[in-house]
Short mmCIF file of C-alpha atoms and ligand atoms in Angstrom, two decimals:
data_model
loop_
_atom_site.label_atom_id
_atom_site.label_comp_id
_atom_site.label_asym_id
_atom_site.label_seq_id
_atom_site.Cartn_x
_atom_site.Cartn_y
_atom_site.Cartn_z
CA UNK E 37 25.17 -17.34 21.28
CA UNK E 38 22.38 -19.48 19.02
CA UNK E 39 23.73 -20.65 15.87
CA UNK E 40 21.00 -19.61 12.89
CA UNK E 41 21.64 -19.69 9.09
CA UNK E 42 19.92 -16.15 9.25
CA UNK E 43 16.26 -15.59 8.75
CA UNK E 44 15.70 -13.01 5.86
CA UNK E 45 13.10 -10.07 6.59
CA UNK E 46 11.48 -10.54 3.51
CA UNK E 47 10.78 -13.08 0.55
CA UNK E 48 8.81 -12.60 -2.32
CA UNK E 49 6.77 -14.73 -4.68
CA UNK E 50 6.34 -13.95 -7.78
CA UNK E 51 5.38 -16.22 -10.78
CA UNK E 52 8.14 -18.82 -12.30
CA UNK E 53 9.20 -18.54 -15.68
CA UNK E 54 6.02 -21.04 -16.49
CA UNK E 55 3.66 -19.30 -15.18
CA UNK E 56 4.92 -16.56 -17.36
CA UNK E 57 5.45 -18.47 -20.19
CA UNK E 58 1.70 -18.11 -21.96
CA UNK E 59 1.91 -14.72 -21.40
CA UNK E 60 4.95 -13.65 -22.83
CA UNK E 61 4.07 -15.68 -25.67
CA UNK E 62 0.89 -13.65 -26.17
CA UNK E 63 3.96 -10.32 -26.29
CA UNK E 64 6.29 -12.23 -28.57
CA UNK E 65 3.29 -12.71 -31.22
CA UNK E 66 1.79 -9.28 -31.12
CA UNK E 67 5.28 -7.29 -30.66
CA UNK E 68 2.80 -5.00 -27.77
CA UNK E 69 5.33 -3.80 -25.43
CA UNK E 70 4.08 -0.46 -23.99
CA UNK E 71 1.40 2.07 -24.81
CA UNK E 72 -1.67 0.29 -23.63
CA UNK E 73 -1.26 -3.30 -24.87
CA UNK E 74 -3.66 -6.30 -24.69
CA UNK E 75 -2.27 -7.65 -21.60
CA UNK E 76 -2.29 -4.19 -19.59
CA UNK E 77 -6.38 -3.79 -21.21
CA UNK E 78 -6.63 -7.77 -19.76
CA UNK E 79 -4.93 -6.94 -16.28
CA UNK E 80 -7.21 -3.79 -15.88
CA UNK E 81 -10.36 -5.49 -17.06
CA UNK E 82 -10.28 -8.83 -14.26
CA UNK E 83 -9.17 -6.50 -11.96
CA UNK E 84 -12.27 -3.94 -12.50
CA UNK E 85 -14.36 -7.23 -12.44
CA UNK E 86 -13.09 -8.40 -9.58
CA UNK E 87 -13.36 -4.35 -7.40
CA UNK E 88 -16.72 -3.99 -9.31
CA UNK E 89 -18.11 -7.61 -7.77
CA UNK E 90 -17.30 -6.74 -4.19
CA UNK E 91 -18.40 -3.51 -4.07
CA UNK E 92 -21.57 -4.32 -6.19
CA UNK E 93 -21.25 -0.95 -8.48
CA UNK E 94 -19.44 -0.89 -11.90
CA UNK E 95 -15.79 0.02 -10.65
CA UNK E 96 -12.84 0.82 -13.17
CA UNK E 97 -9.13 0.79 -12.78
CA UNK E 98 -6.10 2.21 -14.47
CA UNK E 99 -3.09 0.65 -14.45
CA UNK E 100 0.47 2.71 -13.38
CA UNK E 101 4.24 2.20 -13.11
CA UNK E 102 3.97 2.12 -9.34
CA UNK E 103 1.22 3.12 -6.60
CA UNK E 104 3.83 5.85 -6.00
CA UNK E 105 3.25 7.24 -9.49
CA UNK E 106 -0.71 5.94 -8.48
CA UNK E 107 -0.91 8.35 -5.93
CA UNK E 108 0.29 11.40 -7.48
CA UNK E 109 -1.75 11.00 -10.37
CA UNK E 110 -4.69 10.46 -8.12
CA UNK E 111 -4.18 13.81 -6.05
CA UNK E 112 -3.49 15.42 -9.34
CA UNK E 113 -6.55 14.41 -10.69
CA UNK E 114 -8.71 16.15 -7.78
CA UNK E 115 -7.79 19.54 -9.72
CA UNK E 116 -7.29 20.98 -6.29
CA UNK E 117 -5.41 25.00 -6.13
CA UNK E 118 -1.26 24.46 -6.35
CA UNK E 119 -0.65 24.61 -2.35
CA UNK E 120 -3.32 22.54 -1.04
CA UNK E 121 -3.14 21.41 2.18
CA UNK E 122 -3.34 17.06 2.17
CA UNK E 123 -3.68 15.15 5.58
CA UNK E 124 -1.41 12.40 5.98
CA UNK E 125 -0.85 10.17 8.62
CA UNK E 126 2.58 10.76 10.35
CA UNK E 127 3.06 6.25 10.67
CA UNK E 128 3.31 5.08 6.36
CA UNK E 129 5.72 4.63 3.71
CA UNK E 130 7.35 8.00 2.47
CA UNK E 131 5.59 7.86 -1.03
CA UNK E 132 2.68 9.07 0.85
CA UNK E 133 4.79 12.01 1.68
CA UNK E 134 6.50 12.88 -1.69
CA UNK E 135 3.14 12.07 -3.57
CA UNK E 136 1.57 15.09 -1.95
CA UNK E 137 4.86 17.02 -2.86
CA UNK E 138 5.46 16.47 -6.24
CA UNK E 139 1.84 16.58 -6.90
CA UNK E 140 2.32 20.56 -6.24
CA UNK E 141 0.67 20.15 -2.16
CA UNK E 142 1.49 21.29 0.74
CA UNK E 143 1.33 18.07 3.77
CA UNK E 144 -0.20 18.45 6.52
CA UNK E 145 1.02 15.55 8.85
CA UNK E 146 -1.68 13.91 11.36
CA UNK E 147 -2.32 11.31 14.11
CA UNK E 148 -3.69 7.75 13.87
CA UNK E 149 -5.69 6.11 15.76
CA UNK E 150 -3.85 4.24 18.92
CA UNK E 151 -5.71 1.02 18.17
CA UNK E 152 -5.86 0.66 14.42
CA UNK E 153 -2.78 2.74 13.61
CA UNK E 154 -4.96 4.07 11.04
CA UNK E 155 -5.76 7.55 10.02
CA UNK E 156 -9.32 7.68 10.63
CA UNK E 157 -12.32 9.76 10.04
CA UNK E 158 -12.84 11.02 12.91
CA UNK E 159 -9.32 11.83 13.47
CA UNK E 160 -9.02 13.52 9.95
CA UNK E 161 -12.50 15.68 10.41
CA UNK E 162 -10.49 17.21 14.00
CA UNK E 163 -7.44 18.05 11.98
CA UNK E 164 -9.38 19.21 8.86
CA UNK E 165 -10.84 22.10 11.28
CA UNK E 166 -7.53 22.84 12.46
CA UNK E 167 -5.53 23.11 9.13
CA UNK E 168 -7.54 24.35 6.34
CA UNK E 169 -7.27 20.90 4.48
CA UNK E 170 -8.67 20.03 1.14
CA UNK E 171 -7.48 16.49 0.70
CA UNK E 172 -6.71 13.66 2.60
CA UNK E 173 -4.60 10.49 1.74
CA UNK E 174 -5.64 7.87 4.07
CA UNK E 175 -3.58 4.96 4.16
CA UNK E 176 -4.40 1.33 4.67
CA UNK E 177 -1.41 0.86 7.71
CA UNK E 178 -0.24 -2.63 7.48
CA UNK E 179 -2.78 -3.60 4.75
CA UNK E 180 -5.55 -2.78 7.31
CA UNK E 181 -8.56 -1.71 5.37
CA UNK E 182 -9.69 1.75 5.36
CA UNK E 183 -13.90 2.20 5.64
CA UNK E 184 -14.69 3.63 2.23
CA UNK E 185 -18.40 4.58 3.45
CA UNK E 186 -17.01 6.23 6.38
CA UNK E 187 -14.87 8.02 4.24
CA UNK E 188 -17.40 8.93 2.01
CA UNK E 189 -19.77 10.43 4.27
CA UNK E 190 -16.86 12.86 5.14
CA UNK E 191 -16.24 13.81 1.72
CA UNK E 192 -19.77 14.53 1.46
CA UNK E 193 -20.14 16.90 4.62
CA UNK E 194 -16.97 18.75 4.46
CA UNK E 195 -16.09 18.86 0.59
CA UNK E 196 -13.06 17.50 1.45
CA UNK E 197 -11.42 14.72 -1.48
CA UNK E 198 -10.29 11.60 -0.19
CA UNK E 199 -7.48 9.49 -1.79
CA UNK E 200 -7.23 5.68 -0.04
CA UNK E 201 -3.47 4.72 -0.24
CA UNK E 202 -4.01 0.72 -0.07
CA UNK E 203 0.09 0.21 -1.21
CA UNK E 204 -0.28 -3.37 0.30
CA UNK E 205 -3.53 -3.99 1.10
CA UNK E 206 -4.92 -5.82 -1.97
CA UNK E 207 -7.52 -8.09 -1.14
CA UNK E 208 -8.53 -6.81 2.18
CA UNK E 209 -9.30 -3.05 0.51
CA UNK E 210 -12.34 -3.03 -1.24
CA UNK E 211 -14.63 0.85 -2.86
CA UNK E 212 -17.90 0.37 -1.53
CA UNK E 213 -18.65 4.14 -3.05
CA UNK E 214 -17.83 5.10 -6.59
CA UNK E 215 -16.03 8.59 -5.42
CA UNK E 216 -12.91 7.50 -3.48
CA UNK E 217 -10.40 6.62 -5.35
CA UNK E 218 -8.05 3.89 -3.97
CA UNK E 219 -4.41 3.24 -4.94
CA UNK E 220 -2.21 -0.78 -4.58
CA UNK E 221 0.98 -1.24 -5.61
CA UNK E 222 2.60 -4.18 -7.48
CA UNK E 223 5.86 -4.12 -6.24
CA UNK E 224 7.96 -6.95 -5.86
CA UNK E 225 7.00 -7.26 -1.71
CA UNK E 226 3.77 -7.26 -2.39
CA UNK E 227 0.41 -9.96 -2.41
CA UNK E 228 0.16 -9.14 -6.38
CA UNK E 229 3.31 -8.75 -7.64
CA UNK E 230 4.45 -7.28 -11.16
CA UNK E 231 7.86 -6.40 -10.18
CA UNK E 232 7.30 -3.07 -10.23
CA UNK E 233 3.47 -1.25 -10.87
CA UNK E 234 0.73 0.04 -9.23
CA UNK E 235 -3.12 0.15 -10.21
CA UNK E 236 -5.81 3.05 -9.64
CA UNK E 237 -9.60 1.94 -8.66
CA UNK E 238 -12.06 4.60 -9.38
CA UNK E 239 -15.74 4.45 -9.71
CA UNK E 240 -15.11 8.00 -11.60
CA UNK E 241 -14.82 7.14 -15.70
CA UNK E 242 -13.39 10.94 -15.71
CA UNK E 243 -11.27 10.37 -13.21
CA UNK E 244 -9.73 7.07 -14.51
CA UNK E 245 -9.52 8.68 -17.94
CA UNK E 246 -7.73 11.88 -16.71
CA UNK E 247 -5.49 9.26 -14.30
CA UNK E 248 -4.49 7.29 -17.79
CA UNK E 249 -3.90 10.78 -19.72
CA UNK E 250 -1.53 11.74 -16.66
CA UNK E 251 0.16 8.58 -17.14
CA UNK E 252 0.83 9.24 -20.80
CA UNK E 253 2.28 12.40 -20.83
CA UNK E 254 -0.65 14.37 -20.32
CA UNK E 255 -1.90 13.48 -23.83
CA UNK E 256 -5.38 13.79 -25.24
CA UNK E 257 -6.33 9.84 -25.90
CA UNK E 258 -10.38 10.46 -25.90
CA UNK E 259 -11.95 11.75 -29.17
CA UNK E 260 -14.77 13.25 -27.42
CA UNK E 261 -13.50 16.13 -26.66
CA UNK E 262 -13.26 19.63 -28.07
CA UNK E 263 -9.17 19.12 -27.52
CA UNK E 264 -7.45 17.27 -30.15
CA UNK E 265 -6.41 14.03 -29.65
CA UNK E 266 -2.95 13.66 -29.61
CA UNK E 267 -2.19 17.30 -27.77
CA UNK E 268 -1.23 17.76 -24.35
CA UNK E 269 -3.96 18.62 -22.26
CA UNK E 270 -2.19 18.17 -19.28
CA UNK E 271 1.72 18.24 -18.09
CA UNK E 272 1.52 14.60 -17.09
CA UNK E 273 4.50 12.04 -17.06
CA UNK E 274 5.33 8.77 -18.37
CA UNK E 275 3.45 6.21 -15.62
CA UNK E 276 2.58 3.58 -17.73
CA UNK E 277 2.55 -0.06 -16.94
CA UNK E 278 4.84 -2.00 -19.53
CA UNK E 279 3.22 -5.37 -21.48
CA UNK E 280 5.92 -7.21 -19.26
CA UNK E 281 5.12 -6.17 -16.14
CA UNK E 282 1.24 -6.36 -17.15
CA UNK E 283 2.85 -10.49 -17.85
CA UNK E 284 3.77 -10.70 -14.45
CA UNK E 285 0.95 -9.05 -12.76
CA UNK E 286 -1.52 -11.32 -14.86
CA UNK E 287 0.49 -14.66 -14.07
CA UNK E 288 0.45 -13.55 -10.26
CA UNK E 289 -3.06 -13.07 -10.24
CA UNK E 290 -3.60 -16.39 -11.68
CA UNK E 291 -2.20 -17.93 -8.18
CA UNK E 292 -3.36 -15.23 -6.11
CA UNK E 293 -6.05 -16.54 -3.68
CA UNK E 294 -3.27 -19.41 -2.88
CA UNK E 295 -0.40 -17.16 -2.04
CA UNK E 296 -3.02 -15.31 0.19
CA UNK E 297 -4.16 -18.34 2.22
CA UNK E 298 -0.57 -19.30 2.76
CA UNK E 299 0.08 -15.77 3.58
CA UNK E 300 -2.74 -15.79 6.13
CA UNK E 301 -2.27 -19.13 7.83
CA UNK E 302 1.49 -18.05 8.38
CA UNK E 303 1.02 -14.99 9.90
CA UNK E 304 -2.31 -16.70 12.30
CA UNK E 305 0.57 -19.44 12.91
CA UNK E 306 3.25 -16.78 13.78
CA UNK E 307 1.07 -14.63 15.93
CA UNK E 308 -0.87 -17.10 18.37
CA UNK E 309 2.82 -18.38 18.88
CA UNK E 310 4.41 -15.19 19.78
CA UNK E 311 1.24 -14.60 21.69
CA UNK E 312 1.65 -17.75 23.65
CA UNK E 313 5.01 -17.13 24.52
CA UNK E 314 5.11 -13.44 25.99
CA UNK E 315 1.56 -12.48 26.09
CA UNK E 316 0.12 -9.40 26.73
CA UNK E 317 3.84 -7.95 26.19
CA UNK E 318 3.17 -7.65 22.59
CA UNK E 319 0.94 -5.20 21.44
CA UNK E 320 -0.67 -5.77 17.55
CA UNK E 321 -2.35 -3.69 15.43
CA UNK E 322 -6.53 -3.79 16.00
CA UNK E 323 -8.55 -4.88 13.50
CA UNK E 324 -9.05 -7.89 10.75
CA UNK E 325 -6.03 -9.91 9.80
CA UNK E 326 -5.50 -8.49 6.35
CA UNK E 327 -6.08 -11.12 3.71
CA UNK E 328 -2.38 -11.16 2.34
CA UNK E 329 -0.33 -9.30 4.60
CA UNK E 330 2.80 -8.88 3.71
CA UNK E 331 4.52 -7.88 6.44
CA UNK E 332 4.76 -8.98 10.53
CA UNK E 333 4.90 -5.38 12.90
CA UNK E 334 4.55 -5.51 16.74
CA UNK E 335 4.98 -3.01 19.59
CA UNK E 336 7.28 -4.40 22.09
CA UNK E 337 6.67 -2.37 24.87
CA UNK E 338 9.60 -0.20 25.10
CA UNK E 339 12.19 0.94 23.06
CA UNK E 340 15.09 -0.65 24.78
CA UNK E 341 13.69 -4.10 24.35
CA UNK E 342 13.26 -3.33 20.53
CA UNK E 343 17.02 -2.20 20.93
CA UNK E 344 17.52 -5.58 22.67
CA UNK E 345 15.88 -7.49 19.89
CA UNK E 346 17.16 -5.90 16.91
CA UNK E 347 20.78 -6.72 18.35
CA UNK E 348 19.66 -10.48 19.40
CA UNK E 349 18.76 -10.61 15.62
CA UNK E 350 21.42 -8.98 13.82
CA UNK E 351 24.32 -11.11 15.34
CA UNK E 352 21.97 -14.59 14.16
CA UNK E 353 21.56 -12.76 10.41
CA UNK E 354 17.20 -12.66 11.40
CA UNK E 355 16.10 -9.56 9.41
CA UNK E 356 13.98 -6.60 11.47
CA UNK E 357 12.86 -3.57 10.32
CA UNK E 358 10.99 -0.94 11.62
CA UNK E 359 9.02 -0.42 9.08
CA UNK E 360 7.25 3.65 8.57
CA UNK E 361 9.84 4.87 10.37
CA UNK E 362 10.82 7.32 11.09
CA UNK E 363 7.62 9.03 11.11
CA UNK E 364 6.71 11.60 8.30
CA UNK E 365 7.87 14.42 9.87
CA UNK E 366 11.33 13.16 10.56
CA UNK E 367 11.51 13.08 6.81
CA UNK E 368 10.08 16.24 5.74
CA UNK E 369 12.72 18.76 7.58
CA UNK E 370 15.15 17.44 4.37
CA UNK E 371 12.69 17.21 1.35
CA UNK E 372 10.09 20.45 0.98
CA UNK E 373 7.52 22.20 3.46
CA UNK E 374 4.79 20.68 5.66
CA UNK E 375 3.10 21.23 8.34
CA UNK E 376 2.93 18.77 11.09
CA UNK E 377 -0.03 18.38 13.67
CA UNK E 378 0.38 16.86 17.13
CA UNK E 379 1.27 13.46 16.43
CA UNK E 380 1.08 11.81 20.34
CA UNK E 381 -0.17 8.66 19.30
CA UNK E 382 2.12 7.77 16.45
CA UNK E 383 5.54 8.85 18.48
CA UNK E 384 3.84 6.45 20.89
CA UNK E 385 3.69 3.25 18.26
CA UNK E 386 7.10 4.56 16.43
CA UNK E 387 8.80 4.09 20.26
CA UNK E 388 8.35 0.44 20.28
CA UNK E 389 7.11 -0.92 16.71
CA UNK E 390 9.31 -3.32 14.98
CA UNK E 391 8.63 -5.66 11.82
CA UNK E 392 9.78 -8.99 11.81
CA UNK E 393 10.87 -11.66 9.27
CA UNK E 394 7.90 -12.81 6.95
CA UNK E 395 7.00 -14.24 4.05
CA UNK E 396 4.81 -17.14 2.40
CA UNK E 397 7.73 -19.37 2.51
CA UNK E 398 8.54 -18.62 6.63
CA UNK E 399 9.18 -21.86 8.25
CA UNK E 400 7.32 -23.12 11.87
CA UNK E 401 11.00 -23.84 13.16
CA UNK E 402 12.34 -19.98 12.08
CA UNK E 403 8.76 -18.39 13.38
CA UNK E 404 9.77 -20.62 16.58
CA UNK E 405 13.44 -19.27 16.22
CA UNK E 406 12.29 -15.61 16.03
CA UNK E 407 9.94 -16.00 18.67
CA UNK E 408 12.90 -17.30 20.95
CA UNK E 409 14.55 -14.05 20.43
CA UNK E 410 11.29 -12.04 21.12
CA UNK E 411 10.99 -13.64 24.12
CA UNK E 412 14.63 -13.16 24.98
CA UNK E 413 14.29 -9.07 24.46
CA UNK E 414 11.13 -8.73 26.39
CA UNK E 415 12.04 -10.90 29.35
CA UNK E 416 13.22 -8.03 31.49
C1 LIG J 622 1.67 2.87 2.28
C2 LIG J 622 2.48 2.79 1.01
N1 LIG J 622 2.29 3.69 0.04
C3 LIG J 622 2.97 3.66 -1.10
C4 LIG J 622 3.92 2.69 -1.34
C5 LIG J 622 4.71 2.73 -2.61
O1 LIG J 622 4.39 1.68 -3.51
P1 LIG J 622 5.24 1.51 -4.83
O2 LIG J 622 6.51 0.82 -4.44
O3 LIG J 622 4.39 0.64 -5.73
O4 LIG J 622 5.48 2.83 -5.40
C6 LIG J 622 4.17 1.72 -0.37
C7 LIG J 622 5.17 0.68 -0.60
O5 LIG J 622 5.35 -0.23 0.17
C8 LIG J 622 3.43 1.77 0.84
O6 LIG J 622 3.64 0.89 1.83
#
């Protein structure tokens, strides 16, 4: 058996204590902890700068207590009937799931595409016919970036609303139309990490404003309108992003294009090697390499070699995980109502897909180590 100190499936980064230091400073001296503060307004403003830049239209974004919390808020703010039907793809993180739920919807799980492992237009218009759907949360798989215009011109010619669930796609994701809105997390594994949090872009100032009254209870905040401030206009919840987390998130984007090029070169490293090694064995997910990903998935042809490799790894202490799984569906049966479409091309990827150890900090000789073990399960 190899000897390995154990490779762990994940690491984060987030900022030290002095890259958090000026911030927290900026808390102590105006005692803003919650409701809004200076550095939540700051942390919403560069990021709206930043959306609004690449998509070359003025963009806004609200700041929540996760993209969880993002997404609900998001499908609630469509003001669709109680029951809707929302297309999901069967391959993503349950919060796409329970979103739907607890936003008072009815899911309607769906098929990706076998290259991508995206929900895709095309796919979604088929299953829109088929199911009576008036909202769709497409997700970007992976951190693979969904095509806003694409997405758009489907809105358009069917009426139905699309939410983009971009969880860990910051910096690849970008709203090239002012009508989609598009949901990242914060969390701890992620690119941009507060800890915990989530952000909503929107080029919709109604929508952003509703999103923010939704995160505060489902108070009034805007004088403009015939309701008084300070009542309830809608049964919202308490989503807000704390000044502390705001800290974080601020401090982390400080560093951010750094962490991403580290992020990048390691997983370009990682890949060509596995590549090398066992060749067209693997398969990987089609399409850009996301601009921080933060996690390493591969197909490895059949389930019994991902049954080999998870063993290989667990006795050296090398973390797997097969991350999205299992699918959607396998949830549901336990947690409310859905309905689920043929989903042929996600059992497919779910029979072989496993994630691997990665982080920024992911060493050549553990990517080598890993790879060793790879090679070892699919050498059959
Ligand atoms: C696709 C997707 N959606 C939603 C989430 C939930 O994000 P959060 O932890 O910020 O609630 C995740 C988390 O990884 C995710 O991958």
């Amino acid at each position: 058996m190899q000897t390995s100190s154990g490779i762990p499936l994940l690491t984060p980064q987030l900022p030290d204590r002095a890259a958090l230091q000026p911030y927290l400073e900026r808390i102590d001296h105006t005692r803003h902890y919650s409701n809004f503060g200076p550095l939540v307004l700051e942390l919403e403003s560069r990021l709206a700068s930043r959306f609004s830049d690449q998509g070359k239209q003025p963009l806004e974004v609200v700041t929540v207590s996760s993209a969880t919390a993002g997404l609900e808020l998001a499908l609630t703010s469509l003001d669709l009937p109680p029951g809707s039907r929302v297309l999901v793809p069967a391959l993503t993180f349950v919060a796409s799931l329970t979103a739907i739920l607890r936003a008072g919807h009815l899911p309607v799980i769906c098929d990706i595409d076998p290259h991508s492992w995206l929900l895709t237009p095309d796919i979604a218009e088929a299953c829109i016919a088929s199911s009576d759907a008036k909202a769709i949360i497409a997700v970007a798989t992976f951190g693979q970036a969904q095509d806003t215009l694409r997405w758009q011109a489907l809105q358009q010619k069917t009426g139905v609303k699309v939410v983009i669930d971009a969880a860990a796609a910051f910096g690849s994701q970008w709203l090239l139309t002012p009508d989609i809105p598009v949901v990242f997390s914060m969390h701890a594994t992620k690119s941009l990490a507060a800890g915990e949090g989530g952000f909503v872009v929107t080029g919709n100032s109604e929508q952003r404003q509703m999103i923010k009254e939704l995160s505060n209870f489902g108070i009034n905040l805007n004088p403009d309108t015939q309701h008084p401030v300070g009542h309830l206009s809608y049964a919202g919840t308490n989503a807000k992003l704390s000044e502390y987390h705001a800290a974080v998130g601020l401090a982390s984007l400080d560093t951010w294009q750094q962490q991403a090029d580290a992020r990048q070169a390691i997983y370009h490293r990682y890949q060509h090697l596995l590549q090398s090694m066992c060749g067209e064995t693997l398969v990987w997910q089609h399409g850009p390499l996301p601009a921080a990903p933060t996690t390493f998935s591969v197909r490895v042809g059949s389930d019994a070699r991902r049954i080999k490799l998870e063993q290989l790894c667990a006795v050296q202490g090398i973390g797997t995980r097969r991350w999205y799984q299992p699918l959607l569906h396998r949830h549901a049966a336990k947690v409310g109502p859905i309905l689920h479409l043929p989903t042929p091309v996600a059992e497919a990827v779910s029979s072989d897909l496993i994630g691997l150890p990665f982080s920024p900090f992911l060493q050549d000789g553990q990517m080598q180590e890993v790879a060793a073990n790879v090679l070892a399960a699919v050498s059959d």
